[in-house]
Amino acid sequence: MAEQETITVSEYIAEQERLEQEARELFPKKFDVCTNSLGYIRQKVYSCLTCNPNPSEEAGFCYSCSISCHGEHNLVELFTKRSFRCDCGTAKFKETKCKLDPKPAGSVNALNQYNHNYLGRFCWCDIQYDPTKEENTMLQCVVCEDWFHDTCIGITPHNDDFDDFICRTCATEHGFLRRYAQHSLFMIGLSEHGGGPKSVKMIDCSKKNDKDIKEQRIDKKEEEEVDVVATTEATTETTATSTTSTATSATATTTTIETVTVSVNPSESAQQSQTVNQAKRSLETTVEDAEDVDEGDDSKRNKRLKEDADTCKLLQQPRDIYADQEMNLFATEGWRDLLCQCADCMVLYTKENVAFILGEEPIYEDEEDDEVETSIMEGGMKRLSEMNRAEAMDGMLAYNTMRDELRTFFAPFSEEGKVVTAEDIQEFFAAKMAQRAALGGKPNFF
């Protein structure tokens, strides 16, 4: 028979105290309320690989249900997820019922969205997460809320140097974010030209000099002027059909707005001047637009576009000079304030389902457990003090009876130097349960 490991009573008590402390650190909040009734909120979410291990079975639940309903299961902590409603006890779980908030049969949370995180997989590499083996630092994207290994991201700044991370996938999918990236509140992780997606170069935009920014804005202005000239030429070519061959040649070779010169009568000159100004106001006006609308509608539209261009922060950003490279973004405090909130941009955020990006989202927090620092014994004594006198007396009698009978049970082991085994303890309590059964289930104060 193999020798069994033995511990002293003092060691056992010390181990229990250690486990109590560990539980206080892991579960500092109360876990008696399911958040399902609160609807779709941003909260800490967990998934269960015991209940839902396969694709198409993804499901998640709240902090309280992770302890009260899935405490013995293989769980994955997903940290915060936005617009999520607890799935525990819904049709997503075929066997497990919610102990805190029973749901109607067949109920579903149709607006919940799931990804591979709910199957315990993260990052572009899609590797199964194992907290006992994971050695890499992982960053959560503030947009998609997936988690990424620093080794998969590539070069990254020090964690203390930025507040939020935006993965290269989201930066590409929501291209307007790249337009803001050259602001001083961002650091850019760039991939190599024509190479892999990993960041190999870090650009700290807070250290870019004014000359760099000015040159980028000049380049952007020149590009816009070229677009304006192209529109102007197309328009003037339509209106100047009666000009001389010299005037037509001048129009055809014009490269800047300032050199547009057409010899026509005063009324025609005024009309062309108005057309040039209209084209200058709207960077997106086309020849077709000018042909399809009358002069009054065109003037109103260009006035509105000019006002938008003057107020839209997005249109005021420098051009994306890294358009051919992958871009991971590392944002510092205050970056959300840069984002434009004009009418057009608000429509854009809604269309791309990222309106949440405009401000910090509140995270639901479970109620603090006031008794988290209380030991099991202290908790028991507190409950005893809250009982009425009769119940308290019965409790004290039961405690004293248990203490005396345990002393009697352990005495022979102590006198003979014998080890108390698990089987001995099980036999002791089995005998006590038999005594209770013989009394018809009535308590015998033990």
CSV table of C-alpha atoms in Angstrom, one decimal, residues 138-346:
chain,number,residue,atom,x,y,z
A,138,MET,CA,-1.9,40.4,-24.7
A,139,LEU,CA,-3.6,43.6,-25.7
A,140,GLN,CA,-7.4,44.1,-26.2
A,141,CYS,CA,-8.5,46.1,-29.2
A,142,VAL,CA,-10.9,48.9,-28.1
A,143,VAL,CA,-13.0,48.4,-31.2
A,144,CYS,CA,-13.5,44.7,-31.8
A,145,GLU,CA,-12.6,43.7,-28.2
A,146,ASP,CA,-10.5,40.7,-29.3
A,147,TRP,CA,-7.2,40.1,-27.6
A,148,PHE,CA,-3.9,40.0,-29.5
A,149,HIS,CA,-0.4,38.7,-28.6
A,150,ASP,CA,2.3,41.3,-28.6
A,151,THR,CA,4.4,38.9,-30.7
A,152,CYS,CA,1.6,38.8,-33.3
A,153,ILE,CA,1.2,42.6,-33.3
A,154,GLY,CA,4.9,43.1,-33.8
A,155,ILE,CA,6.8,46.1,-32.3
A,156,THR,CA,4.7,47.8,-29.5
A,157,PRO,CA,5.4,50.8,-27.2
A,158,HIS,CA,5.8,50.4,-23.5
A,159,ASN,CA,2.4,49.7,-21.8
A,160,ASP,CA,2.7,52.9,-19.8
A,161,ASP,CA,3.0,55.0,-23.0
A,162,PHE,CA,-0.5,54.5,-24.3
A,163,ASP,CA,-4.1,54.0,-23.1
A,164,ASP,CA,-5.9,52.2,-25.9
A,165,PHE,CA,-5.0,49.8,-28.7
A,166,ILE,CA,-6.7,49.6,-32.1
A,167,CYS,CA,-5.7,46.5,-34.1
A,168,ARG,CA,-4.7,46.7,-37.7
A,169,THR,CA,-7.8,44.8,-38.8
A,170,CYS,CA,-10.1,47.5,-37.3
A,171,ALA,CA,-7.9,50.3,-38.5
A,172,THR,CA,-8.4,49.0,-42.1
A,173,GLU,CA,-12.1,48.2,-41.7
A,174,HIS,CA,-12.8,51.6,-40.3
A,175,GLY,CA,-10.6,53.7,-42.5
A,176,PHE,CA,-11.5,57.0,-40.9
A,177,LEU,CA,-9.4,56.0,-37.9
A,178,ARG,CA,-6.3,56.1,-40.1
A,179,ARG,CA,-6.9,59.7,-41.0
A,180,TYR,CA,-6.6,60.7,-37.3
A,181,ALA,CA,-3.5,58.5,-36.8
A,182,GLN,CA,-1.0,61.2,-37.5
A,183,HIS,CA,-2.2,63.3,-34.6
A,184,SER,CA,0.2,63.7,-31.7
A,185,LEU,CA,-2.1,61.6,-29.5
A,186,PHE,CA,-1.3,58.5,-31.5
A,187,MET,CA,1.6,56.1,-32.1
A,188,ILE,CA,1.6,54.1,-35.2
A,189,GLY,CA,3.0,50.5,-35.6
A,190,LEU,CA,3.7,50.1,-39.3
A,191,SER,CA,4.3,47.0,-41.3
A,192,GLU,CA,7.1,46.8,-43.9
A,193,HIS,CA,6.3,47.7,-47.5
A,194,GLY,CA,5.1,44.7,-49.4
A,195,GLY,CA,5.9,42.5,-46.4
A,196,GLY,CA,4.0,40.7,-43.6
A,197,PRO,CA,1.3,42.4,-41.5
A,198,LYS,CA,3.4,42.6,-38.3
A,199,SER,CA,4.5,46.1,-37.1
A,200,VAL,CA,8.2,46.5,-37.7
A,201,LYS,CA,8.5,50.3,-37.2
A,202,MET,CA,7.0,52.5,-34.5
A,203,ILE,CA,6.2,56.1,-35.3
A,204,ASP,CA,5.5,58.4,-32.3
A,205,CYS,CA,3.4,61.2,-33.8
A,206,SER,CA,3.9,63.4,-30.8
A,207,LYS,CA,7.5,63.7,-31.9
A,208,LYS,CA,6.8,64.6,-35.5
A,209,ASN,CA,8.0,68.2,-36.2
A,210,ASP,CA,5.8,71.0,-37.5
A,211,LYS,CA,7.5,70.9,-40.9
A,212,ASP,CA,6.5,67.3,-41.5
A,213,ILE,CA,2.8,68.1,-40.7
A,214,LYS,CA,2.9,71.2,-42.8
A,215,GLU,CA,4.3,69.4,-45.8
A,216,GLN,CA,1.6,66.7,-45.4
A,217,ARG,CA,-1.1,69.4,-45.3
A,218,ILE,CA,0.4,71.1,-48.4
A,219,ASP,CA,0.4,67.8,-50.3
A,220,LYS,CA,-3.2,67.3,-49.3
A,221,LYS,CA,-4.1,70.8,-50.4
A,222,GLU,CA,-2.4,70.3,-53.7
A,223,GLU,CA,-4.3,67.1,-54.3
A,224,GLU,CA,-7.5,68.8,-53.5
A,225,GLU,CA,-6.7,71.7,-55.9
A,226,VAL,CA,-6.0,69.3,-58.7
A,227,ASP,CA,-9.4,67.8,-58.2
A,228,VAL,CA,-11.0,71.3,-58.2
A,229,VAL,CA,-9.2,72.2,-61.4
A,230,ALA,CA,-10.3,69.1,-63.1
A,231,THR,CA,-13.9,69.9,-62.2
A,232,THR,CA,-13.4,73.6,-63.2
A,233,GLU,CA,-12.0,72.7,-66.6
A,234,ALA,CA,-14.9,70.4,-67.4
A,235,THR,CA,-17.4,73.0,-66.4
A,236,THR,CA,-15.7,75.9,-68.2
A,237,GLU,CA,-15.3,73.8,-71.3
A,238,THR,CA,-19.1,73.4,-71.4
A,239,THR,CA,-19.8,77.1,-70.9
A,240,ALA,CA,-17.1,78.6,-73.1
A,241,THR,CA,-18.2,77.2,-76.5
A,242,SER,CA,-18.2,80.6,-78.1
A,243,THR,CA,-14.6,81.6,-77.0
A,244,THR,CA,-11.7,82.0,-79.4
A,245,SER,CA,-9.3,79.2,-80.2
A,246,THR,CA,-6.7,80.9,-78.0
A,247,ALA,CA,-9.1,80.9,-75.0
A,248,THR,CA,-10.0,77.2,-75.6
A,249,SER,CA,-6.3,76.4,-75.6
A,250,ALA,CA,-5.7,78.2,-72.4
A,251,THR,CA,-8.5,76.3,-70.7
A,252,ALA,CA,-7.2,72.9,-71.9
A,253,THR,CA,-3.7,73.6,-70.5
A,254,THR,CA,-4.7,75.1,-67.2
A,255,THR,CA,-3.1,73.4,-64.2
A,256,THR,CA,-4.0,75.7,-61.3
A,257,ILE,CA,-7.1,77.7,-60.4
A,258,GLU,CA,-5.2,81.0,-60.5
A,259,THR,CA,-4.3,80.6,-64.3
A,260,VAL,CA,-7.8,79.9,-65.6
A,261,THR,CA,-8.3,82.7,-68.1
A,262,VAL,CA,-11.1,82.8,-70.7
A,263,SER,CA,-11.8,85.8,-73.0
A,264,VAL,CA,-15.6,86.2,-73.0
A,265,ASN,CA,-18.1,89.0,-72.4
A,266,PRO,CA,-18.7,90.3,-68.9
A,267,SER,CA,-21.8,88.3,-68.2
A,268,GLU,CA,-20.1,85.1,-69.3
A,269,SER,CA,-17.0,86.0,-67.2
A,270,ALA,CA,-19.2,86.4,-64.1
A,271,GLN,CA,-20.9,83.1,-64.7
A,272,GLN,CA,-17.5,81.3,-65.1
A,273,SER,CA,-16.2,83.0,-61.9
A,274,GLN,CA,-19.2,81.7,-60.0
A,275,THR,CA,-18.6,78.2,-61.4
A,276,VAL,CA,-14.9,78.3,-60.3
A,277,ASN,CA,-15.9,79.3,-56.8
A,278,GLN,CA,-18.5,76.6,-56.6
A,279,ALA,CA,-16.0,74.0,-57.7
A,280,LYS,CA,-13.5,75.3,-55.1
A,281,ARG,CA,-16.1,75.0,-52.4
A,282,SER,CA,-16.9,71.3,-53.1
A,283,LEU,CA,-14.1,68.8,-53.4
A,284,GLU,CA,-16.6,66.2,-54.6
A,285,THR,CA,-18.6,68.1,-57.2
A,286,THR,CA,-18.4,66.3,-60.6
A,287,VAL,CA,-19.4,67.3,-64.2
A,288,GLU,CA,-22.5,65.1,-63.9
A,289,ASP,CA,-23.6,67.0,-60.8
A,290,ALA,CA,-23.3,70.3,-62.6
A,291,GLU,CA,-25.4,68.9,-65.5
A,292,ASP,CA,-28.1,67.3,-63.4
A,293,VAL,CA,-29.0,70.2,-61.2
A,294,ASP,CA,-29.9,73.8,-61.9
A,295,GLU,CA,-27.8,76.7,-60.8
A,296,GLY,CA,-29.9,77.5,-57.7
A,297,ASP,CA,-29.7,73.9,-56.3
A,298,ASP,CA,-26.0,73.7,-57.1
A,299,SER,CA,-25.3,76.9,-55.2
A,300,LYS,CA,-27.2,75.7,-52.1
A,301,ARG,CA,-25.5,72.3,-52.1
A,302,ASN,CA,-22.1,73.8,-52.4
A,303,LYS,CA,-22.8,76.2,-49.6
A,304,ARG,CA,-23.7,73.3,-47.4
A,305,LEU,CA,-20.6,71.3,-48.4
A,306,LYS,CA,-18.4,74.3,-47.7
A,307,GLU,CA,-19.9,74.6,-44.2
A,308,ASP,CA,-19.3,70.9,-43.6
A,309,ALA,CA,-15.7,71.1,-44.9
A,310,ASP,CA,-15.1,74.0,-42.5
A,311,THR,CA,-16.5,72.2,-39.5
A,312,CYS,CA,-15.7,68.5,-40.2
A,313,LYS,CA,-12.5,67.5,-38.3
A,314,LEU,CA,-12.1,64.4,-40.5
A,315,LEU,CA,-11.8,66.5,-43.7
A,316,GLN,CA,-9.2,68.6,-41.9
A,317,GLN,CA,-6.8,65.7,-41.2
A,318,PRO,CA,-3.7,65.1,-43.4
A,319,ARG,CA,-3.8,62.5,-46.0
A,320,ASP,CA,-2.9,58.9,-45.2
A,321,ILE,CA,0.8,58.7,-46.2
A,322,TYR,CA,1.0,55.1,-45.2
A,323,ALA,CA,-1.9,53.8,-47.3
A,324,ASP,CA,0.1,50.8,-48.6
A,325,GLN,CA,1.1,49.6,-45.1
A,326,GLU,CA,-0.7,47.8,-42.3
A,327,MET,CA,-1.2,50.0,-39.3
A,328,ASN,CA,-1.7,49.2,-35.6
A,329,LEU,CA,-2.7,52.2,-33.5
A,330,PHE,CA,-1.7,53.0,-30.0
A,331,ALA,CA,-3.8,55.9,-28.6
A,332,THR,CA,-3.0,58.1,-25.6
A,333,GLU,CA,-5.5,59.9,-23.3
A,334,GLY,CA,-7.9,62.3,-25.0
A,335,TRP,CA,-7.8,60.7,-28.4
A,336,ARG,CA,-11.6,60.3,-28.5
A,337,ASP,CA,-12.0,64.0,-28.3
A,338,LEU,CA,-10.3,64.3,-31.7
A,339,LEU,CA,-13.2,62.5,-33.4
A,340,CYS,CA,-15.5,64.6,-35.4
A,341,GLN,CA,-19.2,64.7,-34.4
A,342,CYS,CA,-20.6,66.6,-37.4
A,343,ALA,CA,-23.8,65.2,-39.0
A,344,ASP,CA,-22.0,63.3,-41.7
A,345,CYS,CA,-19.5,61.7,-39.4
A,346,MET,CA,-22.3,60.6,-37.0
